[in-house]
Each structure stands twice: as C-alpha cells, then as structure tokens.
Short mmCIF file of C-alpha atoms in Angstrom, two decimals:
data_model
loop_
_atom_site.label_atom_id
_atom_site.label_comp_id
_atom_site.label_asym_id
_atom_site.label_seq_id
_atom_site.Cartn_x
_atom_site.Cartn_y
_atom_site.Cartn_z
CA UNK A 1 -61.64 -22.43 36.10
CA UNK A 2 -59.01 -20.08 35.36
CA UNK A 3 -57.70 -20.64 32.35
CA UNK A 4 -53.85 -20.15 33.26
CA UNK A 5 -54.68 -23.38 35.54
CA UNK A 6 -56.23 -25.23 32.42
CA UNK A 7 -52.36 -24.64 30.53
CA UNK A 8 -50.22 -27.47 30.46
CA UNK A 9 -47.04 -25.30 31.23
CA UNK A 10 -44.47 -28.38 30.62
CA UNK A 11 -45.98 -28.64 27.55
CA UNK A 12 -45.94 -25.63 26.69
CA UNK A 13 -42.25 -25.23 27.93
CA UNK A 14 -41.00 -27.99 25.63
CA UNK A 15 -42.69 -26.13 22.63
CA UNK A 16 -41.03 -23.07 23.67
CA UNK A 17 -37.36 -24.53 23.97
CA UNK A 18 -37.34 -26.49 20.94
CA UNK A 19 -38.67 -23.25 18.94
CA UNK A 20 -35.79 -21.65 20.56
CA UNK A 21 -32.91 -24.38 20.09
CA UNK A 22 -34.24 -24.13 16.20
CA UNK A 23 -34.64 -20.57 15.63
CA UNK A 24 -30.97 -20.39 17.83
CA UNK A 25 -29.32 -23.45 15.63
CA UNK A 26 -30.76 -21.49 12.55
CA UNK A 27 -28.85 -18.42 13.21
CA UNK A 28 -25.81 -20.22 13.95
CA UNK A 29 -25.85 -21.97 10.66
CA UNK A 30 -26.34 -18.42 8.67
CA UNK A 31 -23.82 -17.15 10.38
CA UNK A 32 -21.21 -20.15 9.44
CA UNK A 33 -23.23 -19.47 5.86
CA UNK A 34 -22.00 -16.38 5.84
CA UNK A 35 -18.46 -16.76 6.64
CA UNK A 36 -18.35 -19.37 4.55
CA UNK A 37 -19.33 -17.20 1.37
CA UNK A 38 -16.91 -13.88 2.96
CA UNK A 39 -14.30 -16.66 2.95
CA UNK A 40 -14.86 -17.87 -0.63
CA UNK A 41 -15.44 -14.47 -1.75
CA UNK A 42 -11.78 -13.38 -0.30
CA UNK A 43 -10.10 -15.98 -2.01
CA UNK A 44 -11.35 -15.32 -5.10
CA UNK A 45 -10.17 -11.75 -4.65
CA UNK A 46 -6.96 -13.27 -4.19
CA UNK A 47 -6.71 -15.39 -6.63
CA UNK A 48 -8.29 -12.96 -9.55
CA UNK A 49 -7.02 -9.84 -8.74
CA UNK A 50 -4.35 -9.20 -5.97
CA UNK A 51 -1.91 -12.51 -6.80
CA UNK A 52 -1.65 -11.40 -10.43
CA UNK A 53 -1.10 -7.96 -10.03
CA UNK A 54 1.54 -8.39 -6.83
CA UNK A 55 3.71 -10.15 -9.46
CA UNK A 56 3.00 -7.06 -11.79
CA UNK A 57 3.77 -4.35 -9.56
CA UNK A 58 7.12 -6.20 -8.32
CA UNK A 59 7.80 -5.78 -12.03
CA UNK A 60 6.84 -2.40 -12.81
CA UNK A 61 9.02 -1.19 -10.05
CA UNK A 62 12.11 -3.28 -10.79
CA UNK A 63 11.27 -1.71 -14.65
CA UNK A 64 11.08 1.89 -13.55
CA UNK A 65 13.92 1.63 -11.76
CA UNK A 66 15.84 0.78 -14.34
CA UNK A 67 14.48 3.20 -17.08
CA UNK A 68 15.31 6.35 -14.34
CA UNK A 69 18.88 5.16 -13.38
CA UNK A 70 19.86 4.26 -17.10
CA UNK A 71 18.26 7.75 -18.09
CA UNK A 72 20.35 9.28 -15.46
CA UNK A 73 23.34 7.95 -16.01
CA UNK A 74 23.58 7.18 -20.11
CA UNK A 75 20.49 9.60 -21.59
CA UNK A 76 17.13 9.07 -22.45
CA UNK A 77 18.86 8.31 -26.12
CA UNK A 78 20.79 5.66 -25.07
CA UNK A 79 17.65 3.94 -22.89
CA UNK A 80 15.06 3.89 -25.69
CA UNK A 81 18.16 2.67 -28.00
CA UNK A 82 18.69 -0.46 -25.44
CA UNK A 83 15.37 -1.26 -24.01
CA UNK A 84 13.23 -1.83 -26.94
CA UNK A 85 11.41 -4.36 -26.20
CA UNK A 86 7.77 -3.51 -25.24
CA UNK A 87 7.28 -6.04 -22.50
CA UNK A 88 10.81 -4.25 -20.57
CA UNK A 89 8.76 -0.88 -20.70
CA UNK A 90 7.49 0.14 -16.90
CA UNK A 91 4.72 2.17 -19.01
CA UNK A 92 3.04 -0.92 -20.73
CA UNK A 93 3.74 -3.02 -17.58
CA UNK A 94 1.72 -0.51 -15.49
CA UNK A 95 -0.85 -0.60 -18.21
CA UNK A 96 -1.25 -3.70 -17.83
CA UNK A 97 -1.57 -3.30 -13.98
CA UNK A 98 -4.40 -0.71 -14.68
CA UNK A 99 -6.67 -3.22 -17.35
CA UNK A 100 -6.08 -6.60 -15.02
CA UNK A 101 -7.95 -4.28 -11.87
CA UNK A 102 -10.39 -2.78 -14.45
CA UNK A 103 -11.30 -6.01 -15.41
CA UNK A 104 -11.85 -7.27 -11.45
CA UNK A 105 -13.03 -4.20 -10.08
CA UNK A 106 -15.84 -6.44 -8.32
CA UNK A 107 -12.26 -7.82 -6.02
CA UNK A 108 -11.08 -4.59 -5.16
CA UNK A 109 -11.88 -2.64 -1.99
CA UNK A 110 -12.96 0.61 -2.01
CA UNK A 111 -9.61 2.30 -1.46
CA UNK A 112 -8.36 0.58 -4.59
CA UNK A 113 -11.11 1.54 -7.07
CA UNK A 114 -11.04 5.06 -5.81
CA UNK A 115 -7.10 5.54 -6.65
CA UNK A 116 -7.87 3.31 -10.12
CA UNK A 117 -10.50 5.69 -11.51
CA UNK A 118 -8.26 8.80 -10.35
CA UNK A 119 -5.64 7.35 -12.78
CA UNK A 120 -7.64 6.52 -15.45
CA UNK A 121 -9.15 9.63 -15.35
CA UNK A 122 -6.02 11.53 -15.30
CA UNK A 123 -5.61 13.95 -18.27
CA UNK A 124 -2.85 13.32 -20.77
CA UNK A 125 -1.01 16.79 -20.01
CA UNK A 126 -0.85 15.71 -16.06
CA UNK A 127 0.80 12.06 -17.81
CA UNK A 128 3.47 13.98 -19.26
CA UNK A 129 4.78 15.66 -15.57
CA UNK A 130 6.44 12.80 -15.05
CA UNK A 131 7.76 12.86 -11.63
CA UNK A 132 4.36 13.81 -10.72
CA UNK A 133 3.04 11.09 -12.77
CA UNK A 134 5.22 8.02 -11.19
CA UNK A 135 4.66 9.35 -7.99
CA UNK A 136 1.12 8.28 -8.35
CA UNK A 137 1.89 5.43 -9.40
CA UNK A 138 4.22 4.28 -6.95
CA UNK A 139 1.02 5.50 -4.59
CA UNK A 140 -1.26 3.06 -5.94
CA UNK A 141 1.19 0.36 -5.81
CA UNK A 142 1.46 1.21 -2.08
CA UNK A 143 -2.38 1.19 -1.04
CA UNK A 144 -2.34 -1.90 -3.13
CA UNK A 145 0.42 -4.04 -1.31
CA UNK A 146 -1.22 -3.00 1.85
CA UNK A 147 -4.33 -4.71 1.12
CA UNK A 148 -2.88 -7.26 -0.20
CA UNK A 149 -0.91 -8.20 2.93
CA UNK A 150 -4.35 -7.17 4.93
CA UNK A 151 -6.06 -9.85 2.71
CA UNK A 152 -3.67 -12.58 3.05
CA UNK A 153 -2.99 -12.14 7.15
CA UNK A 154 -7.23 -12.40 7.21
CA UNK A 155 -6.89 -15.79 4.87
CA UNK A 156 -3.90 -16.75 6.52
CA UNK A 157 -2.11 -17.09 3.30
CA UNK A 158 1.71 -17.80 4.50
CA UNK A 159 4.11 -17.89 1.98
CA UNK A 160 7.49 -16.82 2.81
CA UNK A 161 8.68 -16.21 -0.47
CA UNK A 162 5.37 -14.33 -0.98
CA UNK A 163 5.83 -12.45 1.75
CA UNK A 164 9.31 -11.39 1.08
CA UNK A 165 8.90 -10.02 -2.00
CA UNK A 166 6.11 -7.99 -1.69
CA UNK A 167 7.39 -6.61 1.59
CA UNK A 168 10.86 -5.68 -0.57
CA UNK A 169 8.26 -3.20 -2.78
CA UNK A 170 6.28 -2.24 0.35
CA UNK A 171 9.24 -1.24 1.91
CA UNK A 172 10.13 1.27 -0.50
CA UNK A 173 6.72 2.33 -1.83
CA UNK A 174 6.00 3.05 2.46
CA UNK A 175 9.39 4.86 2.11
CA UNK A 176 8.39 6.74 -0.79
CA UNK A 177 5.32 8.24 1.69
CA UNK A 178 7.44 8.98 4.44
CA UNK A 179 9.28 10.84 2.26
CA UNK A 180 6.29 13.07 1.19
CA UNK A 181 4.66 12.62 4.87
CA UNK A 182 7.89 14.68 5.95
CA UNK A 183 8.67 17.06 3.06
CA UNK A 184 11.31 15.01 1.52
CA UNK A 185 10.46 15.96 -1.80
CA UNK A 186 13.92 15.93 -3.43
CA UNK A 187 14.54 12.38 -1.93
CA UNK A 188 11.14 11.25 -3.11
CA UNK A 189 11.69 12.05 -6.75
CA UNK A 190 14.57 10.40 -7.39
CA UNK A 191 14.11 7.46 -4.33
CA UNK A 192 12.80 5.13 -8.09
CA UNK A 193 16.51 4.88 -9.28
CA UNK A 194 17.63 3.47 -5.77
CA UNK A 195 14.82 0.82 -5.77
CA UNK A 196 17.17 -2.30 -5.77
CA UNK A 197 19.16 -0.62 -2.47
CA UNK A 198 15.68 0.41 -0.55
CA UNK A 199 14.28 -3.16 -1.40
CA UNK A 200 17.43 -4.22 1.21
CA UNK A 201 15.88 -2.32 4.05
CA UNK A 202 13.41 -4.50 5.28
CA UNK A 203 14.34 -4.45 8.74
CA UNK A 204 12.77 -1.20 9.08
CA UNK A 205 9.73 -1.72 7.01
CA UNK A 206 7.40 -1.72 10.74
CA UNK A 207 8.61 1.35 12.12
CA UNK A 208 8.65 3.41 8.76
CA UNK A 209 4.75 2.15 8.60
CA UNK A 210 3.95 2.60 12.32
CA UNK A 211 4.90 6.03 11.49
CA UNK A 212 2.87 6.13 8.16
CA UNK A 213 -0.60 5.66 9.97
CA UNK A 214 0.61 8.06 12.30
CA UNK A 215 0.72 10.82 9.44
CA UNK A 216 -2.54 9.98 8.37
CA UNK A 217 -3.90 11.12 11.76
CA UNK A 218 -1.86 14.69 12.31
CA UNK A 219 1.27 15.44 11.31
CA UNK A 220 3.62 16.07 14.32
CA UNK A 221 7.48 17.31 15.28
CA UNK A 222 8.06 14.45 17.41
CA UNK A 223 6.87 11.85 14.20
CA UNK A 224 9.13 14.12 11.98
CA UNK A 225 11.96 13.53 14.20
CA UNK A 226 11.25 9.94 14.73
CA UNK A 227 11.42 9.53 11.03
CA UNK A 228 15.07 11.72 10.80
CA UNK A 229 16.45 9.26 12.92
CA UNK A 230 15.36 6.29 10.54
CA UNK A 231 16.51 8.61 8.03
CA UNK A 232 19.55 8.71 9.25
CA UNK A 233 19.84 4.94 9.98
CA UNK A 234 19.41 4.24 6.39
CA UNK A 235 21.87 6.31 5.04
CA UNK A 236 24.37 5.10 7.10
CA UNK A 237 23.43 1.28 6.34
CA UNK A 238 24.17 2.52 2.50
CA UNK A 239 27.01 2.26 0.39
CA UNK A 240 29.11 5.25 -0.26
CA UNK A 241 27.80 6.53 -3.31
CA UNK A 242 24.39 6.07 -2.11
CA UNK A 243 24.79 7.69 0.66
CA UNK A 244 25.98 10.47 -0.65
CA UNK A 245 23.09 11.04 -2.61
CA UNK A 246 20.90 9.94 0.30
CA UNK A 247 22.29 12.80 2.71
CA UNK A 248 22.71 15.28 -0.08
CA UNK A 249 19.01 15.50 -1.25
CA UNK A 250 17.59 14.89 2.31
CA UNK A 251 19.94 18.24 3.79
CA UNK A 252 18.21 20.42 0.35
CA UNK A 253 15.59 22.68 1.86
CA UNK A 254 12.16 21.52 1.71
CA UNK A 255 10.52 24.65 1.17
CA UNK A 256 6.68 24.72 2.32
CA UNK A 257 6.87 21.97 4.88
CA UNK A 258 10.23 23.85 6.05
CA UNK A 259 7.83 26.82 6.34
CA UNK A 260 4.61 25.39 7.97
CA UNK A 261 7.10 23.83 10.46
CA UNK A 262 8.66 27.31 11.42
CA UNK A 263 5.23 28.59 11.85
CA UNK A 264 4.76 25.52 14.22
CA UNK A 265 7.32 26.45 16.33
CA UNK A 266 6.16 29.77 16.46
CA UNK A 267 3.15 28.96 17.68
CA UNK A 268 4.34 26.55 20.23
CA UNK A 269 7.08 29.24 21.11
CA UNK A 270 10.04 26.63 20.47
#
C-alpha cells in the first residue's frame, strides 16, 4: 500500500495547526515581551536622565543669560561682585549637567554621548574662547531637548507645563542654529543675553525647525531666504531696543558664508 494512503492526513493536519497557532502565539507574546521591556527601558531614560537634566538646562540658560547681559551692561567686575553664590554660576550649573549624563550614559542615545565626550574632552585653552565655548554648549542643550521631546511624544508623556518650558529653551537653542545654519554669526554670539525675549517666540518654534532639518540635508538660497523672512518677523515682534540690536548685527557682513553664497550665484549665473 502506498504509504501516503496509510497517513491519517486530519491527523496529521491538527498536529500541524496547533504547532503553528503555538509557535505563532509564541512570537506574538515576544514581541509584546519586547515592547514591554523598550517601554520600561524608555521610561527609565526619562525618569534618570532626561527629566533631571531638562530642569538643568532651563537653568543654565536662564543663568548664562544673565551672567552675559550683566557683563555687558555693568562689567565683568561688577557680575562676579553680585553673583557670588556658586549655585547662580551657569559654569557649575552646566557642570552639573555634564556629571548627571556621565553618570546615565546607559539612557542616552547615541547623538547625546557623542556631543558629551566631545565636551569632556575639550582642552582647557578651547574652554577659555568663550563664545566658542557657550556655543557648544548651547549645542548640546539643543540635541538634548530634541530627544527629549522625541522621547516623551514616543511615551506619550503630556504635560503642558512640561512642554512649555522646554519648548521656551528649544526655541532659542533651534534659533541659535539657524543662526549658524545661515551665517549669522554676529547674531549668534550675543543671541545668550536676549534669552528671556527669544524664549517669547514660540509661535515660530516649527518653522525655524522645519528649516533646521532642512540644513542638515544641503544648504540652499531659497532655505536662506525662507529663514530672512522669519528673521525679519522676529525683529519686528521685538521691542525697540531689541530690535535694534536684532537688525543691527543681522545687516553686519557675514564674511565666508557671504562669500560661498556669491560663488553660488556665480555658478548658477544669478
């Protein structure tokens, strides 16, 4: 007799579907396993490393603000002469910033570690350039409010308050890059001491980022013009004496960009 005739193929069907439904219902529940843990593991980033340091960076750039505007306007005499105290001092608060994400580096993606270890790794000579300095700071802060507001959207984490304040620091550290994405170089240095009247500006916090990723892919005349009309938007939502400064350092030449830009329209035979 043939032996495919001697199978009992019902049987043999039954054996094969439940294997199936098990092997399939296995799966499923790794997979549910696994979100489970990503979950858990996410909001343990939150809680141990992005939370704390939001708080922190809100501070340092409140601080620094300060520190450049009173420097500005009374002397670096007269600002180590009021601000004593250590715990006022945008230096020790970003310190601070640096040793809680040391401490969690496990939490932090990879974008974050790479910009930690370039600052902790920075000589002491490149410390003392200080516009170059806070610039880099101010970058980190930037990359880091960005993943934090990645994290929380994925987590779901809505808390308007939250929300509000960290989007008053993005607003001006994504500023800050525009600035720099477009040769605003002038503006950029001395945006710190106007923190308090850039954390106001929230309504354009979506375009000025829209136009940030853009930058990251190719820099472009019609992005640099999209961002001199937002430029020119903010200055005119500004009061006076900001303004003033706003228009003044944003008219100074920005000598290489002004340059590559020429060459640009050279090539393009504008």
């Amino acid at each position: 007799m043939n032996v495919l005739q001697q199978i009992d193929w019902k049987a043999f069907g039954s054996v094969i579907v439940a294997f199936g439904a098990a092997a399939t219902a296995q799966f499923i529940a790794h997979i549910f396993s696994q979100r489970r843990e990503d979950i858990k593991y996410k909001k343990e980033c939150l809680q141990n490393l992005y939370s704390p340091v939001i708080i922190k960076i809100n501070k340092y750039l409140f601080e620094e603000c300060i520190k450049e505007s009173t420097i500005k306007q009374q002397g670096l005499e007269f600002y180590n002469n009021e601000f004593k105290n250590p715990s006022d001092n945008p230096h020790n608060t970003f310190k601070d910033i640096l040793e809680t994400v040391g401490s969690n580096l496990k939490y932090a993606r990879p974008d974050i570690i790479m910009k930690y270890h370039d600052l902790v790794s920075m000589p002491i000579e490149n410390q003392n350039e200080k516009d170059w300095f806070v610039t880099s700071k101010i970058d980190f802060c930037n990359v880091f409010l960005l993943d934090y507001l990645h994290l929380s959207k994925e987590l779901k984490v809505n808390s308007s308050k939250i929300n509000t304040n960290v989007e008053k620091s993005l607003v001006f550290t994504q500023l800050h890059q525009l600035l720099e994405n477009t040769g605003h170089l002038y503006s950029q240095e001395s945006l710190i001491r106007h923190y308090l009247e850039i954390t106001k500006l929230r309504q354009y916090l979506n375009r000025i980022m829209k136009l940030n990723r853009k930058f990251e892919k190719n820099f472009s005349l019609l992005n640099k013009e999209k961002a001199e009309k937002i430029y020119k938007q903010i200055g005119e939502s500004f009061r006076s004496d900001v303004a003033e400064w706003w228009f003044s350092n944003l008219s100074r030449p920005d000598g290489f960009l002004d340059e590559a830009i020429d060459n640009l329209k050279r090539e393009m035979n504008f």
